[in-house]
Amino acid sequence: MRTTSRYRAAAGMIAAIGVVSLLAACSGNGGTTGTGATGGSDAGGYPDQNITIVVPFSAGGPTDTVTRMIAEPMAAKLGGKIVVQNVEGAGGTVGAGEVARAKPDGYTVLMHHIGMSTAPALYKDLGYKPLESFQTVGLVTEVPMTVVARKDFAPATLQDLVTYVKANADKVTLANAGIGAASHLCGLLFQTAAGVKLQEVPYEGTGPALTDLVGGQVDFMCDQTTNTSGQISAGEVKAYAVTTPERVKSLPDVPTTTEAGLPKLQVSVWHGLYVPAGTPQEVVQKLSEALKVALADQKVIDQMAKLGTAPVPAEDATPQAHRAKLEEQLGTWAKVIADSGVKVS
C-alpha cells in the first residue's frame, strides 16, 4: 500500500494563526496603529476587542480558505479586527468544542462545515450538541466536491473507476482528511453509490492528503473544489466528476456525477458561522449583517468563483436559514452514517 506516516500525526494541535487587520481610522475608543481600529457604537460597543474565528481544521484547507476570504470584509463592516485561529483534531470536534465552551460574548466565533451535522452520528461523547450549544449566525457557501485521483491512475472515467475499484477493492486506497471530514463523508457516499467497501487512508487534514495524492502515495479521494481546482487545472491530478447537479464554471470540462453515470453520488459541503449559545441577539445580528456584506464583496465573489463555488444568497446568510439547514442535515446524515456502520467512539 502506497502510504506515508504523515496521516498518523497526533490530532488536536493548533496549526496556525492568521490575523486579518482592517486599515481604518482609529475611533475615540482608541486603536492600535498598524493593526486597525477597534470598537463600534452598536450592540453596546461591540466589538471593542479582537474577534477570533476558530477554524477546526488545518491551515490552508478548504474551510480555512473560505474563512480567510470573508474575514477582511467582515472586519471592515464591524470596525474591528478578526483573528483566524486553526484548532485541529477529531474531524473538527476539538475546535467546535472549544467554541461551545467559550464565553458567549461574540468574540469567539466558529466557522464549520457539513461536519457540524455529522458529528453527533459519528461520536458518542461530543461534549456539545449542535442545536443547543451554539447559536447559528448564517450560511456562507456550498462547495461542490470532486472525485480526483493520482494522475497515473489507470481508470479513465468515473464508470471505469467504479469497475476498477470493485475488481481491486483490497488494493485501492481511498484517502480522506480524517474521520468526519468532508472528504471522508463524500468517500462514504462514493462507496455506497458504487456498492463497494474500500481501504480508507485517513490523514490529519486535507493538505497532507492531497499532497500524497499528487505524489502518487494514494490512489484517489473525494474533496472540495476549493482545495482541488488548482491541482485539476494544473494537471497534477486526474478529475472524474463534480458531485453537484450542474457543472462547475471553473471546471467546465469535468462532468457531473450524473453525467458520468453515478447519480447517487450527490453532495456539497456547506459552511456556516456559529457563536456559543447565549450570545446576545444584537451581537448575533451584527455578525450576520457583517457576513452579508462580506458575501456581497466583489473580491470575495471572484475568489470563490476561481475555486468553483459562490457565496450563498443574502437570505441564507441569516441565523434562521442556517438553523433550518442544520436541522435538516442532522436528520439526513444520521441515517447515512448509521447505514454505513462507521463509528468513531
Short mmCIF file of C-alpha atoms in Angstrom, two decimals:
data_model
loop_
_atom_site.label_atom_id
_atom_site.label_comp_id
_atom_site.label_asym_id
_atom_site.label_seq_id
_atom_site.Cartn_x
_atom_site.Cartn_y
_atom_site.Cartn_z
CA MET A 1 0.00 0.00 0.00
CA ARG A 2 1.38 3.40 -1.00
CA THR A 3 1.09 5.42 2.19
CA THR A 4 3.28 7.62 4.32
CA SER A 5 3.41 8.20 8.05
CA ARG A 6 2.04 11.71 7.73
CA TYR A 7 -1.55 10.74 8.46
CA ARG A 8 -0.50 9.18 11.77
CA ALA A 9 0.34 12.54 13.33
CA ALA A 10 -1.42 13.34 16.58
CA ALA A 11 -4.54 15.50 16.36
CA GLY A 12 -5.60 18.48 18.37
CA MET A 13 -2.67 20.85 17.86
CA ILE A 14 -3.14 24.48 16.93
CA ALA A 15 -1.91 24.62 13.34
CA ALA A 16 -1.69 28.28 12.54
CA ILE A 17 -2.96 31.67 13.49
CA GLY A 18 -3.66 34.32 10.90
CA VAL A 19 -4.57 37.92 11.58
CA VAL A 20 -6.74 39.95 9.26
CA SER A 21 -6.43 43.64 10.03
CA LEU A 22 -8.72 46.45 9.00
CA LEU A 23 -6.87 49.58 7.98
CA ALA A 24 -9.28 52.20 9.23
CA ALA A 25 -9.18 55.40 11.20
CA CYS A 26 -8.96 55.00 14.94
CA SER A 27 -12.13 55.89 16.82
CA GLY A 28 -12.49 57.64 20.13
CA ASN A 29 -12.23 54.25 21.83
CA GLY A 30 -8.65 54.05 20.66
CA GLY A 31 -6.99 51.81 18.07
CA THR A 32 -3.72 50.04 17.57
CA THR A 33 -1.54 51.72 14.97
CA GLY A 34 -0.95 49.45 12.01
CA THR A 35 -3.43 46.78 13.12
CA GLY A 36 -6.71 48.54 12.51
CA ALA A 37 -9.45 50.21 14.51
CA THR A 38 -11.34 48.54 17.30
CA GLY A 39 -14.70 49.30 18.77
CA GLY A 40 -18.10 50.20 17.42
CA SER A 41 -21.13 52.16 18.53
CA ASP A 42 -23.74 49.43 18.02
CA ALA A 43 -24.57 46.40 20.21
CA GLY A 44 -23.17 48.00 23.35
CA GLY A 45 -19.88 48.98 21.74
CA TYR A 46 -19.31 45.56 20.13
CA PRO A 47 -16.65 44.89 19.04
CA ASP A 48 -14.18 46.62 21.34
CA GLN A 49 -11.56 43.86 21.20
CA ASN A 50 -10.30 41.27 18.70
CA ILE A 51 -12.79 38.74 17.34
CA THR A 52 -11.42 35.23 16.88
CA ILE A 53 -12.87 32.94 14.22
CA VAL A 54 -11.90 29.37 15.06
CA VAL A 55 -11.43 27.03 12.09
CA PRO A 56 -11.48 23.43 13.37
CA PHE A 57 -9.31 22.19 10.51
CA SER A 58 -5.77 22.71 9.24
CA ALA A 59 -4.44 25.95 7.81
CA GLY A 60 -4.62 26.03 4.02
CA GLY A 61 -7.55 23.62 3.85
CA PRO A 62 -10.91 24.43 2.21
CA THR A 63 -12.68 25.71 5.33
CA ASP A 64 -9.66 27.80 6.28
CA THR A 65 -9.53 29.28 2.77
CA VAL A 66 -13.19 30.31 2.84
CA THR A 67 -12.80 31.82 6.31
CA ARG A 68 -9.88 34.00 5.31
CA MET A 69 -11.78 35.22 2.25
CA ILE A 70 -14.60 36.69 4.33
CA ALA A 71 -12.60 37.80 7.38
CA GLU A 72 -11.31 41.09 5.99
CA PRO A 73 -14.63 42.47 4.68
CA MET A 74 -16.36 41.33 7.86
CA ALA A 75 -13.76 43.17 9.92
CA ALA A 76 -14.27 46.27 7.81
CA LYS A 77 -18.03 46.21 8.42
CA LEU A 78 -17.63 45.54 12.15
CA GLY A 79 -14.96 48.20 12.62
CA GLY A 80 -12.56 45.87 14.40
CA LYS A 81 -10.00 43.14 13.88
CA ILE A 82 -10.51 39.44 13.20
CA VAL A 83 -8.03 36.73 14.11
CA VAL A 84 -8.34 33.38 12.31
CA GLN A 85 -7.19 30.50 14.51
CA ASN A 86 -6.81 26.89 13.39
CA VAL A 87 -7.61 24.32 16.10
CA GLU A 88 -7.39 20.86 14.54
CA GLY A 89 -8.45 17.47 15.72
CA ALA A 90 -11.06 14.70 15.65
CA GLY A 91 -12.89 15.72 12.49
CA GLY A 92 -13.43 19.30 13.63
CA THR A 93 -14.84 18.40 17.04
CA VAL A 94 -11.90 19.74 19.06
CA GLY A 95 -12.23 23.28 17.73
CA ALA A 96 -16.02 23.17 17.85
CA GLY A 97 -15.87 22.06 21.48
CA GLU A 98 -13.62 24.97 22.38
CA VAL A 99 -16.07 27.44 20.90
CA ALA A 100 -19.04 25.75 22.60
CA ARG A 101 -17.30 26.32 25.95
CA ALA A 102 -16.22 29.89 25.19
CA LYS A 103 -17.77 32.96 26.77
CA PRO A 104 -20.95 33.85 24.82
CA ASP A 105 -20.00 37.43 24.03
CA GLY A 106 -19.44 37.35 20.26
CA TYR A 107 -15.66 37.42 20.46
CA THR A 108 -15.24 33.70 19.76
CA VAL A 109 -16.84 32.56 16.50
CA LEU A 110 -16.74 29.17 14.79
CA MET A 111 -16.57 28.50 11.07
CA HIS A 112 -17.66 24.93 10.47
CA HIS A 113 -18.84 22.91 7.52
CA ILE A 114 -21.13 19.95 6.98
CA GLY A 115 -19.25 18.18 9.78
CA MET A 116 -21.37 20.03 12.34
CA SER A 117 -24.34 17.93 11.19
CA THR A 118 -22.49 14.61 11.06
CA ALA A 119 -20.55 14.67 14.32
CA PRO A 120 -23.45 13.52 16.57
CA ALA A 121 -23.81 10.35 14.48
CA LEU A 122 -20.06 9.67 14.45
CA TYR A 123 -19.02 10.49 18.03
CA LYS A 124 -20.60 9.08 21.17
CA ASP A 125 -19.36 11.76 23.57
CA LEU A 126 -19.04 15.08 21.76
CA GLY A 127 -19.28 17.32 24.77
CA TYR A 128 -21.63 19.62 22.86
CA LYS A 129 -24.92 19.50 20.94
CA PRO A 130 -25.10 21.36 17.60
CA LEU A 131 -28.58 22.78 18.12
CA GLU A 132 -28.24 23.50 21.84
CA SER A 133 -24.63 24.54 22.34
CA PHE A 134 -24.47 27.05 19.50
CA GLN A 135 -26.34 29.97 18.02
CA THR A 136 -26.30 29.97 14.21
CA VAL A 137 -25.13 33.20 12.53
CA GLY A 138 -25.56 32.46 8.82
CA LEU A 139 -24.58 30.19 5.96
CA VAL A 140 -21.54 31.16 3.89
CA THR A 141 -21.19 28.93 0.84
CA GLU A 142 -21.96 25.48 -0.53
CA VAL A 143 -18.86 23.94 -2.08
CA PRO A 144 -19.06 21.17 -4.70
CA MET A 145 -16.92 18.08 -4.25
CA THR A 146 -14.71 16.47 -6.88
CA VAL A 147 -13.66 12.86 -7.34
CA VAL A 148 -9.95 13.01 -8.15
CA ALA A 149 -7.09 10.52 -8.48
CA ARG A 150 -3.34 10.43 -8.90
CA LYS A 151 -2.66 11.41 -12.49
CA ASP A 152 -1.28 8.00 -13.50
CA PHE A 153 -4.20 6.03 -12.03
CA ALA A 154 -5.50 3.54 -14.63
CA PRO A 155 -9.26 4.31 -14.78
CA ALA A 156 -10.06 6.95 -17.39
CA THR A 157 -13.67 7.78 -16.46
CA LEU A 158 -15.89 7.60 -13.38
CA GLN A 159 -17.54 4.45 -14.71
CA ASP A 160 -14.09 2.95 -15.28
CA LEU A 161 -13.19 3.92 -11.70
CA VAL A 162 -16.23 2.11 -10.28
CA THR A 163 -15.42 -1.01 -12.31
CA TYR A 164 -11.77 -0.88 -11.31
CA VAL A 165 -12.30 -0.41 -7.57
CA LYS A 166 -14.81 -3.24 -7.45
CA ALA A 167 -12.26 -5.56 -9.03
CA ASN A 168 -9.39 -4.31 -6.84
CA ALA A 169 -11.08 -3.38 -3.56
CA ASP A 170 -8.31 -4.91 -1.47
CA LYS A 171 -5.60 -2.93 -3.24
CA VAL A 172 -7.11 0.51 -3.94
CA THR A 173 -6.51 3.27 -1.37
CA LEU A 174 -9.11 5.97 -0.75
CA ALA A 175 -7.66 8.99 1.07
CA ASN A 176 -9.53 11.42 3.29
CA ALA A 177 -8.75 14.30 5.65
CA GLY A 178 -9.79 12.38 8.76
CA ILE A 179 -12.89 10.72 10.17
CA GLY A 180 -15.82 13.11 9.92
CA ALA A 181 -14.10 15.42 7.43
CA ALA A 182 -15.95 16.36 4.24
CA SER A 183 -13.68 14.13 2.17
CA HIS A 184 -14.46 11.20 4.47
CA LEU A 185 -18.21 11.77 4.15
CA CYS A 186 -18.01 12.03 0.39
CA GLY A 187 -15.91 8.87 0.34
CA LEU A 188 -18.64 7.06 2.30
CA LEU A 189 -21.24 8.16 -0.23
CA PHE A 190 -18.99 7.06 -3.11
CA GLN A 191 -18.65 3.58 -1.63
CA THR A 192 -22.41 3.37 -1.07
CA ALA A 193 -23.19 4.56 -4.59
CA ALA A 194 -20.61 2.23 -6.14
CA GLY A 195 -21.55 -0.73 -3.95
CA VAL A 196 -18.02 -1.37 -2.70
CA LYS A 197 -16.02 -1.27 0.52
CA LEU A 198 -12.54 0.21 0.15
CA GLN A 199 -9.36 0.58 2.16
CA GLU A 200 -9.51 4.12 3.56
CA VAL A 201 -6.42 6.16 4.49
CA PRO A 202 -7.21 8.95 6.96
CA TYR A 203 -4.89 11.95 7.22
CA GLU A 204 -4.74 14.84 9.66
CA GLY A 205 -6.10 17.42 7.24
CA THR A 206 -6.86 17.88 3.57
CA GLY A 207 -3.47 19.41 2.77
CA PRO A 208 -1.37 16.32 3.53
CA ALA A 209 -3.94 14.02 1.93
CA LEU A 210 -3.90 15.95 -1.34
CA THR A 211 -0.11 16.26 -1.22
CA ASP A 212 0.21 12.48 -1.08
CA LEU A 213 -2.37 12.10 -3.85
CA VAL A 214 -0.37 14.41 -6.11
CA GLY A 215 2.76 12.48 -5.12
CA GLY A 216 1.16 9.15 -6.02
CA GLN A 217 1.18 7.76 -2.47
CA VAL A 218 -2.58 7.07 -2.51
CA ASP A 219 -4.97 6.30 -5.37
CA PHE A 220 -7.94 8.63 -5.16
CA MET A 221 -10.12 10.79 -2.94
CA CYS A 222 -13.20 12.99 -2.91
CA ASP A 223 -12.53 16.60 -1.92
CA GLN A 224 -13.89 20.13 -2.19
CA THR A 225 -13.31 22.24 -5.28
CA THR A 226 -11.82 24.93 -3.04
CA ASN A 227 -8.94 22.55 -2.50
CA THR A 228 -8.68 20.68 -5.80
CA SER A 229 -9.39 23.23 -8.56
CA GLY A 230 -5.77 24.37 -8.77
CA GLN A 231 -4.39 20.85 -9.00
CA ILE A 232 -7.02 19.85 -11.57
CA SER A 233 -6.30 22.88 -13.76
CA ALA A 234 -2.55 22.27 -13.48
CA GLY A 235 -2.94 18.63 -14.49
CA GLU A 236 -1.47 17.40 -11.20
CA VAL A 237 -4.43 15.09 -10.55
CA LYS A 238 -6.99 13.29 -12.70
CA ALA A 239 -10.56 14.58 -12.27
CA TYR A 240 -13.51 12.23 -12.78
CA ALA A 241 -16.56 14.27 -11.76
CA VAL A 242 -18.11 17.02 -9.64
CA THR A 243 -20.77 15.97 -7.14
CA THR A 244 -23.42 18.58 -7.99
CA PRO A 245 -26.35 18.64 -10.43
CA GLU A 246 -24.61 21.21 -12.66
CA ARG A 247 -21.05 21.56 -13.88
CA VAL A 248 -18.73 23.95 -12.07
CA LYS A 249 -17.89 27.08 -14.09
CA SER A 250 -14.21 26.99 -13.15
CA LEU A 251 -14.00 23.32 -14.23
CA PRO A 252 -16.14 23.25 -17.40
CA ASP A 253 -14.60 20.04 -18.75
CA VAL A 254 -15.31 17.99 -15.63
CA PRO A 255 -18.69 16.18 -15.89
CA THR A 256 -21.21 15.87 -13.08
CA THR A 257 -21.60 12.53 -11.34
CA THR A 258 -24.98 12.16 -13.07
CA GLU A 259 -23.42 12.73 -16.49
CA ALA A 260 -20.62 10.33 -15.59
CA GLY A 261 -23.02 7.57 -14.60
CA LEU A 262 -23.10 7.71 -10.78
CA PRO A 263 -26.18 9.87 -9.98
CA LYS A 264 -26.43 8.66 -6.38
CA LEU A 265 -23.20 10.49 -5.53
CA GLN A 266 -24.61 13.97 -4.88
CA VAL A 267 -23.16 16.12 -2.09
CA SER A 268 -21.99 19.67 -1.47
CA VAL A 269 -20.16 20.98 1.58
CA TRP A 270 -21.98 23.87 3.21
CA HIS A 271 -20.22 26.23 5.59
CA GLY A 272 -21.67 28.43 8.33
CA LEU A 273 -20.71 30.68 11.23
CA TYR A 274 -21.62 29.89 14.84
CA VAL A 275 -21.28 31.52 18.26
CA PRO A 276 -21.78 29.93 21.69
CA ALA A 277 -25.37 29.61 22.87
CA GLY A 278 -26.40 32.57 24.99
CA THR A 279 -24.64 35.17 22.84
CA PRO A 280 -26.75 38.37 22.86
CA GLN A 281 -29.07 38.54 19.87
CA GLU A 282 -27.94 42.04 18.94
CA VAL A 283 -24.37 40.72 18.65
CA VAL A 284 -25.51 37.74 16.56
CA GLN A 285 -27.38 40.13 14.29
CA LYS A 286 -24.36 42.37 13.90
CA LEU A 287 -22.20 39.39 12.91
CA SER A 288 -24.86 38.24 10.46
CA GLU A 289 -25.04 41.68 8.83
CA ALA A 290 -21.24 41.76 8.54
CA LEU A 291 -21.36 38.31 6.92
CA LYS A 292 -23.88 39.54 4.34
CA VAL A 293 -21.61 42.46 3.47
CA ALA A 294 -18.64 40.12 3.07
CA LEU A 295 -20.55 37.76 0.80
CA ALA A 296 -21.59 40.67 -1.42
CA ASP A 297 -17.99 41.88 -1.74
CA GLN A 298 -16.85 41.53 -5.35
CA LYS A 299 -13.39 40.38 -4.34
CA VAL A 300 -14.89 37.54 -2.29
CA ILE A 301 -17.23 36.60 -5.16
CA ASP A 302 -14.31 36.50 -7.60
CA GLN A 303 -12.10 34.49 -5.22
CA MET A 304 -14.82 31.93 -4.62
CA ALA A 305 -15.53 31.64 -8.35
CA LYS A 306 -11.92 30.70 -9.01
CA LEU A 307 -12.33 27.87 -6.53
CA GLY A 308 -15.55 26.57 -8.04
CA THR A 309 -18.03 27.95 -5.55
CA ALA A 310 -20.07 31.07 -4.75
CA PRO A 311 -21.50 32.91 -1.73
CA VAL A 312 -24.97 31.88 -0.62
CA PRO A 313 -27.83 34.32 -1.34
CA ALA A 314 -28.31 37.03 1.29
CA GLU A 315 -31.46 35.36 2.62
CA ASP A 316 -29.40 32.29 3.56
CA ALA A 317 -26.77 34.29 5.46
CA THR A 318 -29.16 34.56 8.39
CA PRO A 319 -29.47 32.74 11.74
CA GLN A 320 -32.90 31.39 10.78
CA ALA A 321 -31.93 29.92 7.40
CA HIS A 322 -28.74 28.50 8.87
CA ARG A 323 -30.57 26.76 11.72
CA ALA A 324 -33.11 25.26 9.31
CA LYS A 325 -30.27 23.87 7.19
CA LEU A 326 -28.54 22.41 10.24
CA GLU A 327 -31.74 20.73 11.47
CA GLU A 328 -32.38 19.16 8.05
CA GLN A 329 -28.80 17.97 7.63
CA LEU A 330 -28.64 16.41 11.10
CA GLY A 331 -31.50 14.13 10.11
CA THR A 332 -30.09 13.31 6.69
CA TRP A 333 -26.61 12.36 7.85
CA ALA A 334 -27.77 10.42 10.88
CA LYS A 335 -29.30 7.88 8.50
CA VAL A 336 -26.39 7.83 6.02
CA ILE A 337 -23.82 7.25 8.75
CA ALA A 338 -25.94 4.68 10.57
CA ASP A 339 -26.33 2.73 7.31
CA SER A 340 -22.56 2.87 6.71
CA GLY A 341 -21.77 1.40 10.12
CA VAL A 342 -19.00 3.92 10.73
CA LYS A 343 -18.47 4.95 14.34
CA VAL A 344 -15.54 6.81 15.86
CA SER A 345 -16.27 6.34 19.55
#
